Coordinates of C-alpha atoms and ligand atoms in Angstrom, one line a residue:
M200 CA 113.2 83.9 56.6
G201 CA 111.0 85.5 59.3
I202 CA 111.3 86.5 62.9
L203 CA 110.0 83.8 65.2
I204 CA 109.0 84.8 68.7
K205 CA 109.1 81.7 70.8
N206 CA 108.3 80.6 74.4
G207 CA 106.3 83.6 75.3
T208 CA 102.7 84.0 76.4
V209 CA 100.5 85.7 73.8
V210 CA 98.0 88.0 75.6
S211 CA 95.0 89.1 73.7
S212 CA 92.0 91.1 74.8
K213 CA 90.2 87.8 75.5
D214 CA 92.8 85.3 76.8
S215 CA 96.5 84.4 77.4
Q216 CA 98.1 81.4 75.7
K217 CA 101.5 79.9 75.2
L218 CA 101.9 80.5 71.5
D219 CA 104.7 81.3 69.0
V220 CA 104.4 84.3 66.7
L221 CA 106.0 84.3 63.2
I222 CA 106.6 87.7 61.6
S223 CA 107.2 87.8 57.9
G224 CA 108.4 91.2 56.6
E225 CA 106.0 93.8 58.1
I226 CA 103.1 91.3 58.8
I227 CA 102.2 88.7 61.3
A228 CA 102.3 85.5 59.3
R229 CA 101.3 82.8 61.9
V230 CA 100.3 82.5 65.5
G231 CA 100.4 78.9 66.8
A232 CA 102.0 76.4 69.1
G233 CA 105.3 74.8 68.1
I234 CA 106.1 76.7 64.9
S235 CA 109.3 75.2 63.6
D236 CA 112.5 77.4 63.9
A237 CA 113.8 76.3 60.6
G238 CA 115.0 79.2 58.5
H239 CA 113.9 81.8 61.0
E240 CA 115.6 84.2 63.4
V241 CA 114.4 83.2 66.8
V242 CA 113.6 85.7 69.5
D243 CA 113.3 83.9 72.9
A244 CA 110.4 85.4 74.9
T245 CA 110.7 83.1 77.9
G246 CA 109.1 84.8 80.9
L247 CA 107.7 87.5 78.7
L248 CA 104.2 88.5 77.5
V249 CA 103.7 88.9 73.8
M250 CA 101.2 91.7 73.2
P251 CA 100.1 94.0 70.3
G252 CA 102.0 97.3 70.3
G253 CA 100.2 99.9 72.2
I254 CA 97.9 102.4 70.5
D255 CA 97.6 105.9 72.1
V256 CA 94.7 107.7 70.5
H257 CA 95.1 111.0 72.2
T258 CA 98.4 113.0 71.6
H259 CA 99.3 116.5 70.7
L260 CA 102.6 116.6 68.9
D261 CA 104.2 119.9 67.6
M262 CA 100.9 121.6 68.4
P263 CA 100.6 125.4 68.7
F264 CA 98.7 126.0 72.0
G265 CA 98.7 128.4 74.9
G266 CA 101.1 130.9 73.3
T267 CA 103.7 128.2 72.5
T268 CA 104.1 124.8 70.8
S269 CA 104.0 121.4 72.5
A270 CA 107.6 120.3 73.1
D271 CA 107.6 116.9 71.4
D272 CA 107.6 116.9 67.6
Y273 CA 106.8 113.9 65.5
T274 CA 110.3 112.5 66.0
T275 CA 110.7 112.8 69.8
G276 CA 107.0 112.1 70.5
T277 CA 106.9 108.9 68.4
Q278 CA 110.2 107.7 69.7
A279 CA 109.1 108.2 73.3
A280 CA 105.9 106.3 72.5
A281 CA 107.9 103.4 71.0
V282 CA 110.3 103.2 74.0
G283 CA 107.2 102.9 76.2
G284 CA 105.7 100.1 74.0
T285 CA 103.3 102.2 71.9
T286 CA 103.5 101.6 68.2
T287 CA 100.7 103.7 66.9
L288 CA 99.4 107.2 67.8
I289 CA 96.4 109.2 66.8
D290 CA 97.3 112.8 66.9
F291 CA 95.1 115.9 66.5
A292 CA 95.1 118.2 63.5
L293 CA 93.4 121.5 64.4
Q294 CA 91.4 123.5 62.0
N295 CA 92.2 127.2 62.3
Q296 CA 88.9 128.9 63.0
R297 CA 89.3 131.0 59.9
G298 CA 90.8 128.2 57.8
T299 CA 89.8 124.9 56.2
L300 CA 90.1 121.3 57.2
K301 CA 92.3 120.7 54.1
E302 CA 94.8 123.4 55.3
A303 CA 94.9 121.8 58.7
L304 CA 95.5 118.4 57.2
D305 CA 98.4 119.7 55.0
I306 CA 100.0 121.4 58.0
W307 CA 99.9 118.2 60.1
L308 CA 101.1 116.0 57.3
K309 CA 104.0 118.3 56.8
K310 CA 104.8 118.2 60.6
S311 CA 104.9 114.4 60.4
D312 CA 106.6 114.0 57.1
N313 CA 110.1 112.4 57.4
K314 CA 109.7 112.7 61.2
A315 CA 107.3 110.1 62.5
C316 CA 109.1 107.0 63.7
V317 CA 106.1 104.8 64.3
D318 CA 102.7 104.7 62.5
F319 CA 100.2 107.4 63.3
S320 CA 96.9 108.7 62.2
L321 CA 95.0 112.0 62.7
H322 CA 91.7 113.1 64.2
M323 CA 90.5 116.3 62.6
A324 CA 89.3 119.0 65.0
V325 CA 86.5 121.0 63.5
T326 CA 86.5 124.5 65.1
N327 CA 84.3 126.4 62.8
L328 CA 82.0 125.9 59.8
H329 CA 82.3 127.9 56.6
G330 CA 80.1 128.4 53.6
E331 CA 76.3 128.7 53.4
G332 CA 75.0 126.8 56.4
G333 CA 78.4 125.4 57.0
A334 CA 78.3 123.5 53.6
E335 CA 81.9 123.9 52.7
T336 CA 83.3 122.5 55.9
L337 CA 80.7 119.8 56.0
Q338 CA 81.7 118.8 52.5
E339 CA 85.3 118.8 53.6
M340 CA 84.4 116.3 56.4
E341 CA 83.5 113.9 53.6
E342 CA 86.9 114.4 51.9
M343 CA 88.6 113.8 55.2
T344 CA 86.8 110.5 55.7
K345 CA 87.8 109.4 52.2
F346 CA 91.4 110.3 53.1
G347 CA 91.2 108.0 56.1
I348 CA 90.4 110.4 58.8
S349 CA 87.2 108.9 60.3
S350 CA 87.0 110.8 63.6
F351 CA 86.3 114.5 64.2
K352 CA 87.1 116.3 67.4
L353 CA 84.9 119.0 68.8
F354 CA 85.9 121.2 71.7
M355 CA 83.2 122.4 74.2
A356 CA 85.9 124.4 76.0
Y357 CA 88.6 127.0 75.1
P358 CA 86.2 129.8 73.8
N359 CA 87.5 131.9 70.9
V360 CA 90.2 129.5 70.2
L361 CA 88.8 126.0 69.7
M362 CA 85.3 125.9 71.1
I363 CA 82.3 125.6 68.9
D364 CA 78.7 126.2 70.0
D365 CA 76.0 123.6 70.3
G366 CA 74.4 124.4 66.9
L367 CA 77.6 123.9 65.0
M368 CA 78.4 120.9 67.0
F369 CA 75.0 119.4 66.2
K370 CA 75.6 120.0 62.4
V371 CA 78.9 118.3 62.6
M372 CA 77.3 115.4 64.4
Q373 CA 74.6 115.1 61.8
K374 CA 77.2 115.0 59.1
A375 CA 79.3 112.5 61.0
T376 CA 76.1 110.3 61.2
E377 CA 75.8 110.4 57.4
L378 CA 79.5 109.5 57.1
N379 CA 79.5 106.8 59.7
A380 CA 82.3 108.8 61.4
L381 CA 82.9 109.2 65.1
C382 CA 82.8 112.5 67.0
C383 CA 85.3 112.9 69.8
I384 CA 84.4 115.5 72.3
H385 CA 86.4 117.6 74.8
A386 CA 83.5 117.9 77.2
E387 CA 83.7 120.9 79.6
N388 CA 81.4 123.9 79.7
G389 CA 83.9 126.5 78.4
S390 CA 81.6 129.5 78.7
A391 CA 80.8 128.9 82.4
I392 CA 84.4 128.1 83.2
D393 CA 85.6 131.3 81.6
I394 CA 83.3 133.3 84.0
V395 CA 84.7 131.5 87.0
V396 CA 88.3 132.0 85.7
A397 CA 87.7 135.8 85.4
Q398 CA 86.2 135.9 88.9
M399 CA 89.2 134.1 90.3
I400 CA 91.7 136.4 88.6
A401 CA 89.8 139.4 89.9
E402 CA 90.2 138.0 93.4
G403 CA 94.0 137.7 92.9
K404 CA 93.9 133.9 92.6
T405 CA 96.6 133.5 90.0
A406 CA 98.5 130.4 91.2
P407 CA 98.4 127.1 89.2
H408 CA 96.1 125.5 91.8
Y409 CA 93.3 127.9 90.7
H410 CA 93.4 126.4 87.2
A411 CA 92.2 123.2 88.7
L412 CA 89.6 124.9 91.0
S413 CA 88.2 127.0 88.1
R414 CA 87.3 123.9 86.1
S415 CA 84.8 122.0 88.3
V416 CA 83.6 118.4 87.9
K417 CA 80.2 119.9 87.4
A418 CA 81.3 121.8 84.3
E419 CA 82.7 118.5 82.9
A420 CA 79.6 116.5 83.9
E421 CA 77.2 119.0 82.3
A422 CA 79.1 119.0 79.0
T423 CA 79.5 115.3 79.0
H424 CA 75.7 114.9 79.3
R425 CA 75.0 117.6 76.7
A426 CA 77.5 116.2 74.2
I427 CA 76.0 112.7 74.4
A428 CA 72.5 114.0 74.3
L429 CA 73.2 116.1 71.2
A430 CA 74.9 113.1 69.6
D431 CA 72.0 110.9 70.4
M432 CA 69.6 113.5 68.8
A433 CA 71.8 113.5 65.7
G434 CA 72.1 109.7 65.6
C435 CA 75.8 110.0 65.9
A436 CA 78.4 107.8 67.7
V437 CA 80.3 109.8 70.2
Y438 CA 83.6 109.3 72.1
I439 CA 84.3 111.5 75.2
V440 CA 88.0 112.2 75.5
H441 CA 89.9 112.5 78.8
L442 CA 87.0 111.8 81.1
S443 CA 88.4 112.7 84.5
N444 CA 85.9 112.2 87.3
E445 CA 83.0 110.3 88.8
A446 CA 80.3 112.9 88.0
A447 CA 81.1 112.9 84.3
L448 CA 81.3 109.1 84.5
A449 CA 77.8 109.0 86.0
E450 CA 76.5 111.0 83.0
L451 CA 78.2 108.7 80.6
K452 CA 76.7 105.6 82.3
F453 CA 73.3 107.1 82.5
M454 CA 73.3 107.9 78.7
Q455 CA 74.8 104.5 77.9
A456 CA 72.0 102.8 79.9
R457 CA 69.5 104.7 77.8
G458 CA 71.0 103.4 74.6
A459 CA 73.1 106.3 73.5
R460 CA 76.0 105.2 71.3
A461 CA 78.6 106.7 73.6
L462 CA 82.1 105.6 74.4
A463 CA 84.8 107.3 76.5
E464 CA 88.4 107.2 77.5
T465 CA 90.2 108.3 80.6
C466 CA 93.9 109.1 80.8
T467 CA 96.7 107.7 82.9
Q468 CA 97.1 110.9 85.0
Y469 CA 93.5 110.8 86.2
L470 CA 94.0 107.2 87.4
V471 CA 97.0 107.9 89.7
L472 CA 97.5 111.7 90.3
S473 CA 95.2 113.9 92.3
I474 CA 94.7 117.5 93.3
E475 CA 95.5 116.6 96.9
D476 CA 98.9 115.0 96.1
Q477 CA 100.1 117.1 93.1
M478 CA 98.3 120.4 93.3
P479 CA 97.6 121.3 97.0
G480 CA 98.1 125.0 96.3
K481 CA 101.6 125.3 97.8
N482 CA 104.0 126.3 95.1
W483 CA 104.8 127.1 91.4
E484 CA 106.0 123.6 90.8
E485 CA 102.3 122.6 90.5
A486 CA 102.3 124.2 87.1
K487 CA 103.7 120.9 85.9
Y488 CA 100.2 119.5 86.4
V489 CA 98.2 122.2 84.7
F490 CA 96.3 120.4 82.1
T491 CA 92.6 120.3 81.1
P492 CA 90.4 118.7 82.5
P493 CA 92.5 119.3 85.7
L494 CA 93.4 116.8 88.4
R495 CA 90.5 115.8 90.6
E496 CA 90.1 114.8 94.2
K497 CA 91.6 111.4 94.8
W498 CA 88.4 109.5 95.5
N499 CA 87.5 109.8 91.8
Q500 CA 90.2 107.3 90.9
E501 CA 88.4 104.2 92.2
P502 CA 85.2 104.8 90.1
L503 CA 87.4 105.4 87.0
W504 CA 89.3 102.1 87.6
G505 CA 85.9 100.4 88.2
A506 CA 84.6 101.7 84.9
L507 CA 87.7 100.4 83.1
K508 CA 87.0 97.0 84.6
D509 CA 83.2 97.0 83.9
G510 CA 83.7 98.3 80.3
S511 CA 81.8 101.6 80.6
L512 CA 85.2 103.3 79.9
S513 CA 86.8 101.7 76.8
V514 CA 90.3 103.2 76.4
V515 CA 93.2 104.6 78.4
S516 CA 95.1 107.2 76.5
T517 CA 97.5 110.0 77.6
D518 CA 96.4 113.3 76.2
H519 CA 100.2 113.7 75.8
C520 CA 100.6 117.5 75.3
P521 CA 104.1 118.2 76.7
F522 CA 105.5 121.6 77.7
R523 CA 108.8 122.2 79.4
F524 CA 108.6 123.5 82.9
K525 CA 111.5 125.9 82.7
D526 CA 110.6 128.0 79.7
Q527 CA 107.1 127.1 78.7
K528 CA 105.1 126.6 81.8
E529 CA 106.9 129.7 83.0
L530 CA 104.7 131.8 80.7
G531 CA 102.0 131.7 83.3
R532 CA 104.1 132.3 86.4
S533 CA 102.0 135.3 87.4
D534 CA 98.7 134.2 85.8
F535 CA 97.5 130.6 85.6
R536 CA 95.5 131.5 82.4
K537 CA 98.9 131.8 80.6
I538 CA 100.3 128.4 81.7
P539 CA 100.2 126.2 78.6
N540 CA 97.7 123.4 79.3
G541 CA 99.1 119.9 79.0
G542 CA 101.4 117.3 80.3
P543 CA 103.9 114.7 79.0
G544 CA 102.9 111.0 79.3
V545 CA 103.1 109.0 76.1
E546 CA 106.2 107.1 77.2
N547 CA 104.8 106.0 80.6
R548 CA 101.2 105.0 79.7
L549 CA 101.7 101.2 79.7
Q550 CA 104.0 101.2 82.7
I551 CA 101.4 103.1 84.8
L552 CA 98.5 101.1 83.5
W553 CA 100.2 97.8 84.2
Y554 CA 101.7 98.6 87.6
F555 CA 98.7 100.4 89.1
G556 CA 96.1 98.4 87.1
V557 CA 97.2 94.8 86.6
N558 CA 99.7 94.5 89.5
A559 CA 97.2 96.1 91.8
G560 CA 94.5 93.6 90.7
K561 CA 92.2 96.3 89.3
I562 CA 92.3 95.0 85.8
T563 CA 93.4 91.8 84.2
P564 CA 96.3 91.4 81.6
E565 CA 93.7 90.9 79.0
Q566 CA 91.9 94.1 80.0
F567 CA 95.2 95.9 79.8
V568 CA 95.5 94.8 76.2
A569 CA 91.9 95.7 75.4
L570 CA 92.2 99.2 76.9
S571 CA 95.6 100.1 75.5
C572 CA 95.6 98.4 72.0
T573 CA 92.6 96.4 70.9
N574 CA 89.7 98.7 71.8
P575 CA 91.5 101.7 70.4
A576 CA 92.0 99.9 67.1
R577 CA 88.4 98.8 66.9
I578 CA 86.8 102.1 68.0
F579 CA 89.0 104.1 65.6
G580 CA 88.6 102.0 62.5
M581 CA 91.9 100.2 62.2
E582 CA 91.3 96.8 63.6
K583 CA 92.0 95.2 60.2
Q584 CA 95.6 96.5 60.5
K585 CA 96.4 97.0 64.1
G586 CA 95.6 96.2 67.7
S587 CA 95.8 92.4 67.9
I588 CA 98.3 89.6 67.4
A589 CA 96.7 87.9 64.4
P590 CA 97.8 86.6 61.0
G591 CA 97.6 89.3 58.3
L592 CA 97.9 92.3 60.7
D593 CA 100.8 94.6 61.0
A594 CA 103.6 93.1 63.1
D595 CA 103.4 95.7 65.8
V596 CA 104.4 93.4 68.6
M597 CA 105.6 94.2 72.1
L598 CA 107.4 91.8 74.4
W599 CA 106.4 92.9 77.9
D600 CA 108.4 91.9 81.0
P601 CA 106.0 91.8 83.9
N602 CA 108.8 91.3 86.4
V603 CA 111.3 94.0 85.6
D604 CA 111.7 97.0 88.0
Y605 CA 111.8 100.4 86.4
T606 CA 112.2 103.9 87.8
I607 CA 110.5 106.6 85.8
S608 CA 112.6 109.8 85.5
A609 CA 113.0 112.8 83.2
A610 CA 116.7 112.1 83.3
T611 CA 116.3 108.9 81.3
Q612 CA 113.2 109.6 79.3
C613 CA 112.9 110.3 75.5
M614 CA 110.1 112.8 75.9
N615 CA 111.4 116.3 75.3
T616 CA 110.4 117.8 78.6
D617 CA 112.5 118.7 81.6
Y618 CA 110.2 116.9 84.0
N619 CA 108.1 113.8 84.3
M620 CA 104.7 113.8 86.0
F621 CA 105.7 110.5 87.7
E622 CA 109.2 111.5 88.6
S623 CA 111.1 108.8 90.6
W624 CA 108.2 106.5 90.7
K625 CA 109.3 102.8 90.9
V626 CA 107.1 100.5 88.8
K627 CA 107.3 96.8 87.9
G628 CA 106.6 95.9 84.3
N629 CA 108.0 97.4 81.2
A630 CA 108.4 96.8 77.4
A631 CA 111.5 94.7 76.8
K632 CA 111.4 94.6 73.0
V633 CA 109.2 96.5 70.6
F634 CA 108.6 95.6 66.9
S635 CA 106.9 98.1 64.6
R636 CA 105.8 96.5 61.3
G637 CA 108.3 93.7 61.9
E638 CA 111.2 95.9 62.6
L639 CA 112.9 95.8 66.1
V640 CA 112.7 99.5 67.0
V641 CA 113.3 99.3 70.7
D642 CA 115.3 96.8 72.8
N643 CA 115.1 98.1 76.4
V644 CA 117.2 95.2 77.6
K645 CA 120.3 95.8 75.4
Q646 CA 119.9 99.5 74.7
P647 CA 117.5 100.9 77.2
G648 CA 115.5 104.0 76.2
K649 CA 116.9 104.1 72.7
F650 CA 115.0 104.2 69.4
L651 CA 116.7 101.9 67.0
G652 CA 114.8 102.6 63.7
A653 CA 115.2 105.3 61.1
T654 CA 113.7 108.7 61.7
G655 CA 110.7 109.1 59.3
R656 CA 109.9 105.4 59.0
G657 CA 106.4 105.9 60.5
R658 CA 103.5 105.8 58.1
F659 CA 100.1 107.5 58.1
V660 CA 97.3 105.0 58.8
K661 CA 94.1 105.4 56.9
R662 CA 91.1 104.5 59.1
E663 CA 87.7 103.2 58.2
A664 CA 84.6 105.1 59.1
N665 CA 82.9 102.6 61.4
A666 CA 81.0 104.7 63.9
G667 CA 83.3 103.7 66.7
G668 CA 82.7 100.0 66.0
L669 CA 79.2 100.4 67.5
A670 CA 76.2 98.8 65.9
Ligands
URP282 O1 95.6 120.3 78.8 C1 95.4 119.7 77.8 N1 94.6 118.6 77.8 N2 95.9 120.1 76.6 C2 95.7 119.6 75.3 C3 94.4 120.0 74.7 C4 93.3 119.2 75.2 O2 92.4 119.8 75.7 O3 93.2 118.0 75.0
ZN283 ZN1 90.9 118.3 75.5
ZN284 ZN1 94.0 116.6 74.3

């Protein structure tokens, strides 16, 4: 006996068709028209879209950062994801600059152990190289890849904490080329930004707004170009994370046109929030929007949407890095440098992308699926397991109601923050039911906002090293 999803429209990254979906155990067994009900539990999806569960490839759960720790752990973070229709996360393990990659992996596996509620994987952030010429860490990259961690994160920002210099970055990229792995880059010129930051503080500019002004689009564009150029020299496939503005996008497109193997994501917040609307420099509340890269001028949003439509941007993620306003953002009340950088968003990614993307005619339903599920699965080496509705793949299936009204609010969210970046926004379109490996884990119609599965049921997903799915 399986679960038969009937009368819905199956949306893939390519087309939309009236098809039934049969789930057997944890796997999708069949997709076709008119599958017989006999012996199956039938789920009526009339009026609903049947899509693969979302994949958010950029989250920071239970992460020590900015003098505190991100507010969602693997339980609250994965539950919030599921409630919003996302069934797989790729989180970041961070190498301590004095430590090894293995130590970082052990720490993050422990954080997730018995806590993750949907499936997850890890990127490994390489923040330093140890051994003669970096040999020990480079060797560890090989072990990580064998373990199923096929993407390495490099920070060009946050000097003395996470940033590595160009030489080390180039070595990591060469090694990634050898391993067929993908390098994910936080592209901002951290050294230049730190000088601007110090100058602002010296001038008494300590309010949250100055965090945004200190990190210019030029600093992001320069690093975006440099990262891709170095990767191109090293022969490596590269993925720029949280690309926020038109200038950085122009560098990405320029390098793509020259044949560089470069991909990039943007995040929900850069598509709908702006420095004018959220951070005009009026009050402390603006600390809620202190994240990095910062919010940009509103006019940058249209080019980002255009790039999602034309394929130069491949993914929409969240960079979910939640901190409570009351007791965590407060750390930087008198100095924006001390405001922990990051915002909550994993629960609302699909609602925002659907409402402001599909409903507004900026992307199609098929592009919605591509950007939020199918491209992430392909780029990050798990397309044989996740990211599509197809026989043999994990039964991570989301029934999406395109007609339901939903009001976003911290009062009803699962994310463990005392605010929501989209507070009181009214959207149309939300996940109705969410299956994770064949199990109904969310039913937003009968029990809205509640995770129905067991805590700790989420599994680590081993990913193939496929150079971002690029030739
Ligand atoms: O502000 C942010 N984005 N915090 C998380 C760390 C990062 O840079 O992605
Ligand atoms: Zn970053
Ligand atoms: Zn991040």
